[in-house]
Coordinates of C-alpha atoms and ligand atoms in Angstrom, one line a residue:
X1 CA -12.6 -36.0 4.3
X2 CA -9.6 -34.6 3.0
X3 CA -7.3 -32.2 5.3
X4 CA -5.6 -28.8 3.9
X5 CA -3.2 -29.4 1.2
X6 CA 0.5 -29.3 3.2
X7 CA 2.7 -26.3 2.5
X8 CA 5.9 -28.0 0.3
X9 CA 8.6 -25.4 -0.1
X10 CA 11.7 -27.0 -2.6
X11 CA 14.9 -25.8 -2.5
X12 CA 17.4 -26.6 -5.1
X13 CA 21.0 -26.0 -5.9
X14 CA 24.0 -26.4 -6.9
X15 CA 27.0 -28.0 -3.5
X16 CA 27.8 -25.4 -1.2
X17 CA 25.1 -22.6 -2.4
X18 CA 23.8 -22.1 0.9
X19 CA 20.6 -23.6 0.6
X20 CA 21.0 -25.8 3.5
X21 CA 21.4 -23.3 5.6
X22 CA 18.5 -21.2 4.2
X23 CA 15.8 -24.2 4.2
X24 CA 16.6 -24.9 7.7
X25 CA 15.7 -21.3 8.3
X26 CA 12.3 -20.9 6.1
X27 CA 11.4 -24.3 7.6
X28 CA 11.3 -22.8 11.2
X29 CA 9.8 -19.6 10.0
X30 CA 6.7 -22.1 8.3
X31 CA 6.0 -24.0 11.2
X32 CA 7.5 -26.9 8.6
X33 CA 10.0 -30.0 8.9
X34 CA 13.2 -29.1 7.2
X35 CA 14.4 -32.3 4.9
X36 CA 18.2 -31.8 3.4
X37 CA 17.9 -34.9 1.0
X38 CA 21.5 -34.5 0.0
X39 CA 21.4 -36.4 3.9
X40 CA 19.8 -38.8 2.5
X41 CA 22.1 -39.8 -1.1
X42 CA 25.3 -39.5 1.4
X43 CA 23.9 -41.6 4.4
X44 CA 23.2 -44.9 1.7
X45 CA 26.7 -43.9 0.1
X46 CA 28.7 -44.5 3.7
X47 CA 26.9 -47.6 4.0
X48 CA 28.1 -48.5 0.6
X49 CA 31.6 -47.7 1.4
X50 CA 31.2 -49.1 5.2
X51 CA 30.0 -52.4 3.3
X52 CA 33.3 -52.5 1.5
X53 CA 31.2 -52.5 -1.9
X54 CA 32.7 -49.8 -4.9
X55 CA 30.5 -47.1 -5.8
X56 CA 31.2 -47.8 -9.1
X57 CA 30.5 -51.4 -9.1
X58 CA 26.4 -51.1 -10.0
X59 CA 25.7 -54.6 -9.7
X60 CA 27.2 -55.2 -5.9
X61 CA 25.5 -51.2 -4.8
X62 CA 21.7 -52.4 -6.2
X63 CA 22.1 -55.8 -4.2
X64 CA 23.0 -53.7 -1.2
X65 CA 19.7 -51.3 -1.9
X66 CA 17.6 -54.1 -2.4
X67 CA 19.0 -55.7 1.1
X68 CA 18.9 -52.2 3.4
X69 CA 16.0 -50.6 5.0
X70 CA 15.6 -47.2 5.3
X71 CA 13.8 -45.2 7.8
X72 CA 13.0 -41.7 7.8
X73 CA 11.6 -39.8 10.3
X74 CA 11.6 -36.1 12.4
X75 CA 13.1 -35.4 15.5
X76 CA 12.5 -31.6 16.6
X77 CA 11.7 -30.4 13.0
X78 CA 14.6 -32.5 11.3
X79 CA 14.2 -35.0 9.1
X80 CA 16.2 -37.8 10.1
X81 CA 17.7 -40.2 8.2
X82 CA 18.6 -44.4 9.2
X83 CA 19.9 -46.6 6.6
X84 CA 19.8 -50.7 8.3
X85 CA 19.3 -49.3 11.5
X86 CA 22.2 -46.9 11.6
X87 CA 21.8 -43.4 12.1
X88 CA 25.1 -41.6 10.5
X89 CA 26.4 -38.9 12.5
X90 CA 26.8 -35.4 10.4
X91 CA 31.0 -36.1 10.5
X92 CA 30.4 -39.4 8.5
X93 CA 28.0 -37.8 6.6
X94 CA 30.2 -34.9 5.5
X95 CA 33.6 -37.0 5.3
X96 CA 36.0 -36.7 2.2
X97 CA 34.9 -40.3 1.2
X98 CA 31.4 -39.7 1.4
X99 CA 31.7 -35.7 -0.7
X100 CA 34.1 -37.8 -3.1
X101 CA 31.7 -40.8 -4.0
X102 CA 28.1 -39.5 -3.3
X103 CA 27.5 -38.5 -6.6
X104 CA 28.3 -41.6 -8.3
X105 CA 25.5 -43.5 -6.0
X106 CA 23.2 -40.4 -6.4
X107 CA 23.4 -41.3 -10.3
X108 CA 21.9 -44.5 -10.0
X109 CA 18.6 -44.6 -11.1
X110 CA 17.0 -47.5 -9.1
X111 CA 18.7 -45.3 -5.8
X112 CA 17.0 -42.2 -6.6
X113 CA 13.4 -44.1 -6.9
X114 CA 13.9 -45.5 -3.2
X115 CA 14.8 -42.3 -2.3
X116 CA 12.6 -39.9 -3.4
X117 CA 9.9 -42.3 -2.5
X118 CA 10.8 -41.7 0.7
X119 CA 11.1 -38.2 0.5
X120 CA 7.3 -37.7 -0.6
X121 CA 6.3 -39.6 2.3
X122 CA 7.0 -36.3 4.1
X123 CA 4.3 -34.5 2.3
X124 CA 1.8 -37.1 3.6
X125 CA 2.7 -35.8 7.2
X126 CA 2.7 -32.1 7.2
X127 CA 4.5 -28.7 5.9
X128 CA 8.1 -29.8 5.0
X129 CA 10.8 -27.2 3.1
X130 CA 13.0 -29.8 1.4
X131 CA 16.6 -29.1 -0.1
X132 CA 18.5 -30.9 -3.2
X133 CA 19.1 -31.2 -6.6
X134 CA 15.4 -32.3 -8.2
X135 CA 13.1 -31.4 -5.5
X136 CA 11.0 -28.8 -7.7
X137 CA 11.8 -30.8 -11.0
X138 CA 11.3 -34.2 -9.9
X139 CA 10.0 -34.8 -6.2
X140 CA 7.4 -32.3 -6.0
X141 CA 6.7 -31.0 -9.5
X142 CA 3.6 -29.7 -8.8
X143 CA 4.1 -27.4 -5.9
X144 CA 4.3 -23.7 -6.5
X145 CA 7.1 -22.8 -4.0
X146 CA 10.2 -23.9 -5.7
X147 CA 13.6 -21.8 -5.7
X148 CA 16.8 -22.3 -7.2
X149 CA 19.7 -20.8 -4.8
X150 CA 23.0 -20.3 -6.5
X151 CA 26.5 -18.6 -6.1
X152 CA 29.3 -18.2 -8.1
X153 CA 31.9 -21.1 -8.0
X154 CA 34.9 -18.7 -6.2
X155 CA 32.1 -18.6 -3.5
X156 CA 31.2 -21.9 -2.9
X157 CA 34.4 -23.0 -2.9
X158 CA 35.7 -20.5 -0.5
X159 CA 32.5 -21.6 1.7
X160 CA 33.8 -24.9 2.1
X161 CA 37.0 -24.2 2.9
X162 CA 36.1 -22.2 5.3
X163 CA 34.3 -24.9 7.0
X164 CA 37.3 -26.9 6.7
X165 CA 36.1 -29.9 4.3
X166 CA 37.2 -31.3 1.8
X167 CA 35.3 -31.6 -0.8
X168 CA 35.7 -31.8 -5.1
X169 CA 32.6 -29.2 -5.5
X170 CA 33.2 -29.1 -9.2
X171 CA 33.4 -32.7 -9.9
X172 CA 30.1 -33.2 -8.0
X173 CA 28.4 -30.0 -9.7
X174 CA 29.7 -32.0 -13.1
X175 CA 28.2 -35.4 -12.3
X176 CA 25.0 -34.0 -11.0
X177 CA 24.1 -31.5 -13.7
X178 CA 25.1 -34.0 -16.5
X179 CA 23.7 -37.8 -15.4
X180 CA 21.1 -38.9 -17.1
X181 CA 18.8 -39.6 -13.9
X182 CA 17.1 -36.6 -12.6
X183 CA 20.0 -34.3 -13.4
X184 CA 20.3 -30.9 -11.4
X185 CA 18.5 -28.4 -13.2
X186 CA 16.8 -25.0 -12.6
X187 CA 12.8 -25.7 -12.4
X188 CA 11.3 -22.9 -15.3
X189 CA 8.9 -21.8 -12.7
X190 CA 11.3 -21.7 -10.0
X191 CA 12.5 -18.3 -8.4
X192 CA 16.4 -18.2 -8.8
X193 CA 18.1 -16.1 -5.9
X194 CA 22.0 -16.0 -6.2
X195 CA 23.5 -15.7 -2.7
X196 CA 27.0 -14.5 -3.5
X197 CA 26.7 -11.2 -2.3
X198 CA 23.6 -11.7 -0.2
X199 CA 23.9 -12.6 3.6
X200 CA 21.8 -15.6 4.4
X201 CA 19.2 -13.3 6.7
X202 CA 18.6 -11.6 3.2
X203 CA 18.0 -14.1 1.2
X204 CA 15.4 -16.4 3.5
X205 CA 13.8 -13.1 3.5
X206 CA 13.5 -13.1 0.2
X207 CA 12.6 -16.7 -0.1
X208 CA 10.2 -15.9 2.7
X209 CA 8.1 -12.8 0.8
X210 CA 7.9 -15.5 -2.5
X211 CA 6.2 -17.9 -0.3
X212 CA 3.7 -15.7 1.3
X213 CA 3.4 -13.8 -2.2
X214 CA 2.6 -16.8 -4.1
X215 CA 0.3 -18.2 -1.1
X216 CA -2.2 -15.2 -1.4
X217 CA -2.0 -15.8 -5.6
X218 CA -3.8 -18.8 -6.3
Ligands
C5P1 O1 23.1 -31.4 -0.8 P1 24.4 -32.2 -0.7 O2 25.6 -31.4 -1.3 O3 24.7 -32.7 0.7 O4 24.2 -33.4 -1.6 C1 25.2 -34.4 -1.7 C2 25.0 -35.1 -3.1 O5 23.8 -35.9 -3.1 C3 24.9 -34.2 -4.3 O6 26.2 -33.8 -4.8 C4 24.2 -35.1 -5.3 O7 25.0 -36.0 -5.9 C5 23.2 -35.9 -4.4 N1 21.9 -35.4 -4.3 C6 21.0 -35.7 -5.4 N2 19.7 -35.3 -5.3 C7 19.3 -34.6 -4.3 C8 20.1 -34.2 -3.2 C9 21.4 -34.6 -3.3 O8 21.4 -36.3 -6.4 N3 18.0 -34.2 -4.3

């Protein structure tokens, strides 16, 4: 016998849109596990660069996947993310090595299978509201929740800095929207919400009302 189908919410977008921020929120409104699987591209990159092996050296970064175990779990709602038994911590994670090289490792294709395999384990375990770049085009193409959160460039930009990283937003935007591989794109059936001149309360709200709208609309 076959349980109810899990709630999957996707969240896409382009770096610094917000939409970490608002899936961790519509995740706890849900009841659901809140995935960011940009966590995911940058914890294997830091183990790249930790191995001493060049992002750009294909050859030496698919020996490495093929050698390294991943394990993802939850811990209080979170997915959680350990690459050869090492948990990252979120300064790793968010370092100016890891923001300048995760795209080139988040180009190549054979990464992105392990990955999003992975990721749609999630699904098998309950409600989960995941953020990236393909979740509604590639990960989950079939659910009916997808959005697309956006802002305009000055934005983003000023939304790092403000955090205090560094990080080449542009250069990543270019990489990801033009690889070959799963390329960021806006599903067609996706709500697009642009946060520039919305606070973040406003647009989970918004995100919130589509879920519940689209719920009672089979
Ligand atoms: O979301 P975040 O900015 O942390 O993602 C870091 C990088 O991981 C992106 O710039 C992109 O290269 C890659 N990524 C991806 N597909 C996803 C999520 C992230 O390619 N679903």
């Amino acid at each position: 016998m076959s349980g109810p189908i899990p709630l999957i919410v996707a969240i896409d977008g382009p770096a610094a849109s917000g939409k970490s921020t608002v899936a961790k929120a519509v995740a706890a409104a849900l009841g659901c596990v809140f995935v960011n699987s940009g966590g995911m591209y940058r914890a294997f990159t830091w183990w790249v660069l930790q191995k001493g092996i060049r992002p750009d050296d294909t050859a030496a970064v698919l020996d490495l996947l093929a050698a390294t175990r991943f394990s993802c779990g939850e811990e209080n709602g979170v997915g959680t993310v350990s690459v050869g038994g090492t948990r990252m911590t979120r300064t790793e994670m968010a370092s100016t090595e890891v923001n300048a090289n995760v795209s080139v490792i988040a180009a190549i294709p054979e990464v992105r299978d392990r990955l999003v395999a992975e990721q749609r384990r999630y699904a098998e375990r309950g409600g989960v509201v995941m953020e990236g770049r393909d979740i509604g085009s590639v990960v989950f193409p079939d659910t009916p929740f997808k959005f697309y959160i956006d802002a305009s460039p000055e934005v983003r930009e000023r939304r790092r800095r403000s955090e205090g990283i560094t990080d080449s937003i542009a250069r990543r935007d270019r990489i990801d929207s033009s690889r070959a591989a799963s390329p960021l794109v806006v599903p067609p059936d996706a709500l697009v919400v642009d946060s520039s001149d919305l606070t973040v309360d406003e647009v989970v709200e918004r995100v919130l009302a589509a879920v519940r709208n689209r719920r009672m609309t089979p």
